[in-house]
Each structure stands twice: as structure tokens, then as C-alpha cells.
Short mmCIF file of C-alpha atoms in Angstrom, two decimals:
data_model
loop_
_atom_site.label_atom_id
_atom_site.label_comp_id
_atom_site.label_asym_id
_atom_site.label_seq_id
_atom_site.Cartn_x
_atom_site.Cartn_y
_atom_site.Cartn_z
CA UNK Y 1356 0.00 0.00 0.00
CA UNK Y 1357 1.61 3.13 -1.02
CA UNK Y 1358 -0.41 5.74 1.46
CA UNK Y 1359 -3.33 7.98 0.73
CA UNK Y 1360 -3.41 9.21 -2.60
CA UNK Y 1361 -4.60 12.56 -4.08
CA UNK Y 1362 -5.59 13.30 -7.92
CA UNK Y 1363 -4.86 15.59 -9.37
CA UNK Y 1364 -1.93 17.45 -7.31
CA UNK Y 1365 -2.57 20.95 -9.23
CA UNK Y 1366 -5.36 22.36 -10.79
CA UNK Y 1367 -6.07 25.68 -12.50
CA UNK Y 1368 -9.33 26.89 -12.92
CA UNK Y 1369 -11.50 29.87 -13.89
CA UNK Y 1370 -13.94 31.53 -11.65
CA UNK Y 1371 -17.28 30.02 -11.99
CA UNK Y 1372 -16.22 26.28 -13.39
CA UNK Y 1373 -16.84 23.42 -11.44
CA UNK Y 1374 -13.84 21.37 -9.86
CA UNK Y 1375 -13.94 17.80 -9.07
CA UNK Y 1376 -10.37 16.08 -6.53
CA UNK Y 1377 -10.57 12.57 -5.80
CA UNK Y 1378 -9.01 11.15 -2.47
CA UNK Y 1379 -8.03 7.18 -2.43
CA UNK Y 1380 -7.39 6.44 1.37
CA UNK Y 1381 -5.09 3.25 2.79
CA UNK Y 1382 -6.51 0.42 1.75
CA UNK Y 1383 -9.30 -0.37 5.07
CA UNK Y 1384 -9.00 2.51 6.83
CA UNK Y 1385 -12.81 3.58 7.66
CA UNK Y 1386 -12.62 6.92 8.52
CA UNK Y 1387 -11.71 9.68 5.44
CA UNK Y 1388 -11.52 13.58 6.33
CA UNK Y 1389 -10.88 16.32 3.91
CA UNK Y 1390 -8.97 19.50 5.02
CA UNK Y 1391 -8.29 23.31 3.42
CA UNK Y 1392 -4.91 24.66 4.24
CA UNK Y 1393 -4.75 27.86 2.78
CA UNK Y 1394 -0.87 29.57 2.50
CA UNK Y 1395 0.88 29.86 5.63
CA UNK Y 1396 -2.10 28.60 7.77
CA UNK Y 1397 -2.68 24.94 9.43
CA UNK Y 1398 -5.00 22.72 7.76
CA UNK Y 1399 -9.03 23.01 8.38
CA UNK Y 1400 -11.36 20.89 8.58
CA UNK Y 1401 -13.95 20.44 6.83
CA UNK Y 1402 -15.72 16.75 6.55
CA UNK Y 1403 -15.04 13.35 7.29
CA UNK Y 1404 -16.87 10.21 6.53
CA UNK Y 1405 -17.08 6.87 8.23
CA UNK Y 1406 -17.36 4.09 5.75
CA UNK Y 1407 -19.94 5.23 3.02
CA UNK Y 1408 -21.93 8.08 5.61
CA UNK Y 1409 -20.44 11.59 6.03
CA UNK Y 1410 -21.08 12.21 9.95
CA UNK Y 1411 -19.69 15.87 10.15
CA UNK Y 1412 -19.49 19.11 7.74
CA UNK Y 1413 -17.91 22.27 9.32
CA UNK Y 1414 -19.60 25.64 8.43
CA UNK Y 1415 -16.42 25.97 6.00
CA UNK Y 1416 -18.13 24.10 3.69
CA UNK Y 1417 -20.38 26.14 1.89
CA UNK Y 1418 -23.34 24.93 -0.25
CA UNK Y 1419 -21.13 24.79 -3.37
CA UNK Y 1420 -19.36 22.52 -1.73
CA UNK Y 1421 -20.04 18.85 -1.95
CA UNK Y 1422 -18.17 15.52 -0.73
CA UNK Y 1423 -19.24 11.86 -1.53
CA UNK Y 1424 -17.86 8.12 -0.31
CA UNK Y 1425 -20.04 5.77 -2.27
CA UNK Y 1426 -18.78 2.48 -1.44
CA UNK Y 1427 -16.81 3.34 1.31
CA UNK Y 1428 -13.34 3.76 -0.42
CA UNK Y 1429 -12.72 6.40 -2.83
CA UNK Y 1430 -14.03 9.94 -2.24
CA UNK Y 1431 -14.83 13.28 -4.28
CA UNK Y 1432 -14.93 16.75 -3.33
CA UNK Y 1433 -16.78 18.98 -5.71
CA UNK Y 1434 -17.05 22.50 -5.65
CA UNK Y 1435 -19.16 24.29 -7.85
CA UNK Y 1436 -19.30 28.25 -9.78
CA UNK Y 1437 -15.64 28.15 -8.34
CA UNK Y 1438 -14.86 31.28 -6.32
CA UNK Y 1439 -10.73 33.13 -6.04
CA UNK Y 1440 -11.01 32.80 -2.34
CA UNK Y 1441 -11.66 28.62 -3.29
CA UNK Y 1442 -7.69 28.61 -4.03
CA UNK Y 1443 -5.83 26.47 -1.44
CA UNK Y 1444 -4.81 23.32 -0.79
CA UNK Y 1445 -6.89 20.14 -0.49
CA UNK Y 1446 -5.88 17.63 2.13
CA UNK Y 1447 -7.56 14.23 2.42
CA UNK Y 1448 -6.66 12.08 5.15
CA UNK Y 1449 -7.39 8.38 6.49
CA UNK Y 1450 -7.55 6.38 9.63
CA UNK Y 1451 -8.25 3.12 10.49
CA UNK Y 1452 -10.98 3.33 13.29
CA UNK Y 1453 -9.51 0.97 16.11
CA UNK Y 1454 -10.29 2.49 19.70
CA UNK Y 1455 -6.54 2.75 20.64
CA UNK Y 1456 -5.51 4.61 17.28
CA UNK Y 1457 -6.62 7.74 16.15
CA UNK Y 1458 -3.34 8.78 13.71
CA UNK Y 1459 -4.13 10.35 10.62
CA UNK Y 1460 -2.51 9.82 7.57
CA UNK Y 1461 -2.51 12.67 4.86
CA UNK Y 1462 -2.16 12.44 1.32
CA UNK Y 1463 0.37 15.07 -1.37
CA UNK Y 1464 -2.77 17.26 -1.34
CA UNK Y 1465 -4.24 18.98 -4.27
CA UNK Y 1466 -3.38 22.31 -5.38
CA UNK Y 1467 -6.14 24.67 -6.41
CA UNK Y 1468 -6.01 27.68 -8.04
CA UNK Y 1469 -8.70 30.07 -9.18
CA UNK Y 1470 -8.12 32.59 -11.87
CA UNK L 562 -14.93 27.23 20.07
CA UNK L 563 -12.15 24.78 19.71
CA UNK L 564 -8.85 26.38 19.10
CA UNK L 565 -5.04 25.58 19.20
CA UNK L 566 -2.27 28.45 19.18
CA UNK L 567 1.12 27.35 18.30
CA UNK L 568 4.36 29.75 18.82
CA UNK L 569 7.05 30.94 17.54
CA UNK L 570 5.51 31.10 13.73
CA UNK L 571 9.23 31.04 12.81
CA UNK L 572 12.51 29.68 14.55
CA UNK L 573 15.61 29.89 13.36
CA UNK L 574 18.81 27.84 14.86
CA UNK L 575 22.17 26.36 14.11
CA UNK L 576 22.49 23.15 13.49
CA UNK L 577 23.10 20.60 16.49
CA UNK L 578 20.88 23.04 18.50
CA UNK L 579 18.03 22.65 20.31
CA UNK L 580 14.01 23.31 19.13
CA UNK L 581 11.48 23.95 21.44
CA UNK L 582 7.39 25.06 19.64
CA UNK L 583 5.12 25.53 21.97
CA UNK L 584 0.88 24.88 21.48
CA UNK L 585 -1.88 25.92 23.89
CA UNK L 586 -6.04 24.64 23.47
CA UNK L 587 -9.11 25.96 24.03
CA UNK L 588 -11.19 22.21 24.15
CA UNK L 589 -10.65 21.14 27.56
CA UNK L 590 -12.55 17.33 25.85
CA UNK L 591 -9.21 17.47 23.58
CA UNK L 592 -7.45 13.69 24.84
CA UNK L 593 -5.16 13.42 21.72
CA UNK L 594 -1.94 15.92 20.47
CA UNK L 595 -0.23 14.72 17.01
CA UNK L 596 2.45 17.02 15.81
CA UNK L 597 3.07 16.78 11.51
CA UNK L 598 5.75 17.98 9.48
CA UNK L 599 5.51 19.72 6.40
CA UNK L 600 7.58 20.16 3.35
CA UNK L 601 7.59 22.06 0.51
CA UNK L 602 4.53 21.11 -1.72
CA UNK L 603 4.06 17.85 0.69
CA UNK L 604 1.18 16.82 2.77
CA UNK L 605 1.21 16.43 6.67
CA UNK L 606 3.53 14.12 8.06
CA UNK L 607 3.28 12.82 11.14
CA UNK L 608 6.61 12.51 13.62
CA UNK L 609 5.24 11.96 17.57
CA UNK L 610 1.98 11.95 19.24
CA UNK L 611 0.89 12.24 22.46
CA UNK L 612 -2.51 11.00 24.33
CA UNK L 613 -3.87 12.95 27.87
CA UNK L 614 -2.93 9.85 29.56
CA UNK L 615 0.67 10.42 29.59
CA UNK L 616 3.01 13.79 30.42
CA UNK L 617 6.19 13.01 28.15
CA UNK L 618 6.80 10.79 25.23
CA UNK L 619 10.54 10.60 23.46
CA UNK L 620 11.38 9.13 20.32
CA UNK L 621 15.31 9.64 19.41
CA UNK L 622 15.64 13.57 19.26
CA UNK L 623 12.01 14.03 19.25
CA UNK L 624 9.96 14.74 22.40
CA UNK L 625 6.76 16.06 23.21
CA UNK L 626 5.79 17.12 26.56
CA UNK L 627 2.07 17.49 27.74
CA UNK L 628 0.39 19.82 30.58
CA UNK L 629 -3.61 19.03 30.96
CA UNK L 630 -4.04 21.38 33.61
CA UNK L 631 -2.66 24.13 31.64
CA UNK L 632 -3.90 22.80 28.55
CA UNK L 633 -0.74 23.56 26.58
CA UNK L 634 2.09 21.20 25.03
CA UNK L 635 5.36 21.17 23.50
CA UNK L 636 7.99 19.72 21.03
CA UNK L 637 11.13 19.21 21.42
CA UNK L 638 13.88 18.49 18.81
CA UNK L 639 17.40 18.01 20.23
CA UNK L 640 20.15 17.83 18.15
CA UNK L 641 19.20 19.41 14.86
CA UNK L 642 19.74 19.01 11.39
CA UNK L 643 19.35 20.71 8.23
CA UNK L 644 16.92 18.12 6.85
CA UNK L 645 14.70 19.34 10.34
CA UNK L 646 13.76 22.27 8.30
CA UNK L 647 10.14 22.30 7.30
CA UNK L 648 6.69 23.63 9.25
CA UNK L 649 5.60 21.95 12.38
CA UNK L 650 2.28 21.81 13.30
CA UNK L 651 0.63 20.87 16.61
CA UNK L 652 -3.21 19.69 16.41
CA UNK L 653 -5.63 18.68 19.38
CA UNK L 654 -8.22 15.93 18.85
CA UNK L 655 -11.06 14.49 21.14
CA UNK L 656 -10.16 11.14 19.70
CA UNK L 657 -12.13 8.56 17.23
CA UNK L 658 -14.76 8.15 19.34
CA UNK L 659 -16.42 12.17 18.87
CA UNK L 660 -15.02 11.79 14.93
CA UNK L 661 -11.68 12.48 15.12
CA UNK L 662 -11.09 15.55 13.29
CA UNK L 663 -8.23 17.52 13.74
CA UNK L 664 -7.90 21.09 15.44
CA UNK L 665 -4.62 22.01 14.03
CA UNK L 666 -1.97 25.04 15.33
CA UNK L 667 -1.22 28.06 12.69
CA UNK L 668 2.47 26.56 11.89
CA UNK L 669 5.99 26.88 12.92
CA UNK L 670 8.51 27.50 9.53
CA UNK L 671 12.15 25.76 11.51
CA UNK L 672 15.10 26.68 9.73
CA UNK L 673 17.91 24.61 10.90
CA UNK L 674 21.60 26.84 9.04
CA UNK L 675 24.40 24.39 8.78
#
């Protein structure tokens, strides 16, 4: 298993289009988050699934946001009529949910940019 | 609302010094403090952890040092090296059980001059 990966790792778009970042966590793990990390800042959160359900959204993420786990492995994060302030990076991260465990492993990250 | 500070934003010292970054928290439920290192145009790494349970926890030149009653903790790299440079961050987590999201520090850029 080679870790979480992230696709693509940069992406340049114009204001208004639609993006779509895929996240493929470590093979089992249940849990899958997705973080924003802006320049300079710490990562934020902003949802996290368990298996197939998303259990938490932070008020970061807007309505043209959107984040999907259909069978549990894989994830998306869309975000629609892309916005400047959108530009950051995209962290997705995965853990395997066993009580005495709670690291988090992060992926490259993908690289928006909004023009 | 939850929160984590983390200071200095930048520290500078010579090689085969010593590197102390400090964090404080707001979420007095927080049971679980990972710290991650960050290179250029990488992703999060993590390089100790520490749970409430225990006050200090040492892995070769890293350590971490934790005060619940004053809610802050610390990392400590002895011994530096240029390949230390990168940004540390310090994040606070109530733990899988209450989803285990991440409450992360603003950053710490280490430069470590040979």
C-alpha cells in the first residue's frame, strides 16, 4: 500500500467552473476527512466520513461545496461556480478506526487555483 | 470554540541546537496531540503523538511534553539538522470516538543553518 493518494496534485481553474479532486485512502481505513490549508495557515477541517456516511461538515463548507464516499473507499470533493477565495490546498486524510488509534494519515494534497 | 495556538511562527537555529514550539487549546474534551511535518509542496507528516494519559513521550531527538491542567504542550527536537527544516504543526483531537477531526496550530517554519 503506497499511502493515501490525491488526484490531481494541481489544478487551475476559472472563476465560476466546477472542480472535481478525488481522495483514495489506505486500503481499510474507515474513517476519510478532507482539510483546506490555505498559504501559511494549518489545515481546516472540513468533513469526514465513516465508511460510506459523512457524519460531520464544518460551516467551511459552503453549499457549493459537496463531498461523496459511495462504497466506502474512494471519495470526491466537488465544488461548484468556483470562487478566487476557493484557491488552497486540499488535504484528504485516512484512519483506520480501532479504539486505541486515532493517527491520521494525509495524502500530497491537491493544489487549487482560481483565476 | 475549539482552538489551538502554536508559537514561535518562525525559529531559526544552528544546526546541532536545540528546538522547542510551543501549542496551547481551548477544548478542555481534547485527549489526543499529534504534531506533523511539512515540506515544501508535501502533505502532513506525522513525527510523535501524544494522548492525555501520559506527560512526556521521546522518540530519538524528538519529544513532546504534555500539561492538561494548563492545557498547553510542546515539542522538542534536540540535536538538529538541516533536513529538520520544514513547518511543524501541533493539532488537538477528542479522539475517534467524537469523529476524530483535527484542530490544528497556525504553523511553525524551523530553519535549521548548517
Amino acid at each position: 500500500d503506497t499511502g493515501v493518494s490525491q488526484d490531481p496534485r494541481h489544478k487551475i481553474t476559472k472563476r465560476g467552473q466546477n472542480v472535481t479532486f478525488r481522495c483514495d485512502p489506505i486500503s481499510e481505513h474507515n474513517r476519510l476527512y478532507w482539510y483546506r490549508q490555505t498559504l501559511g495557515q494549518g489545515p481546516e477541517f472540513l468533513t469526514y466520513f465513516q465508511n460510506e456516511a459523512q457524519l460531520e461538515k464544518s460551516r467551511l463548507l459552503s453549499d457549493r461545496f459537496s463531498a461523496e464516499r459511495p462504497k466506502g473507499s474512494f471519495s470526491t470533493l466537488e465544488i461548484q461556480r468556483t470562487e478566487q477565495g476557493d484557491s488552497a490546498m486540499y488535504l484528504c486524510a485516512s484512519s483506520p478506526f480501532l479504539d486505541i488509534s486515532t493517527e491520521a494519515f494525509f495524502g500530497q494534497g491537491t493544489r487549487l487555483t482560481v483565476v | 470554540g475549539e482552538n489551538v495556538e502554536q508559537h514561535p511562527s518562525t525559529l531559526s537555529v544552528q544546526e546541532g541546537d536545540s528546538a522547542v514550539i510551543k501549542c496551547t487549546y481551548s477544548d478542555s474534551a481534547s485527549n489526543y496531540f499529534p504534531w506533523y511535518k511539512q515540506e515544501l509542496g508535501k502533505g502532513p507528516q506525522l513525527i510523535i503523538d501524544i494522548r492525555s494519559n501520559v506527560g512526556e513521550k521521546k522518540d530519538q531527538r524528538i519529544a513532546v511534553t504534555l500539561n492538561k491542567t494548563a492545557k498547553h504542550f510542546s515539542l522538542h527536537i534536540t540535536e538538529t539538522q538541516p533536513e529538520d527544516s520544514a513547518v511543524y504543526f501541533c493539532a488537538a483531537s477528542r479522539g475517534l470516538n467524537q469523529g476524530g477531526k483535527l484542530i490544528f496550530g497556525q504553523g511553525t517554519e524551523l530553519s535549521v543553518k548548517p
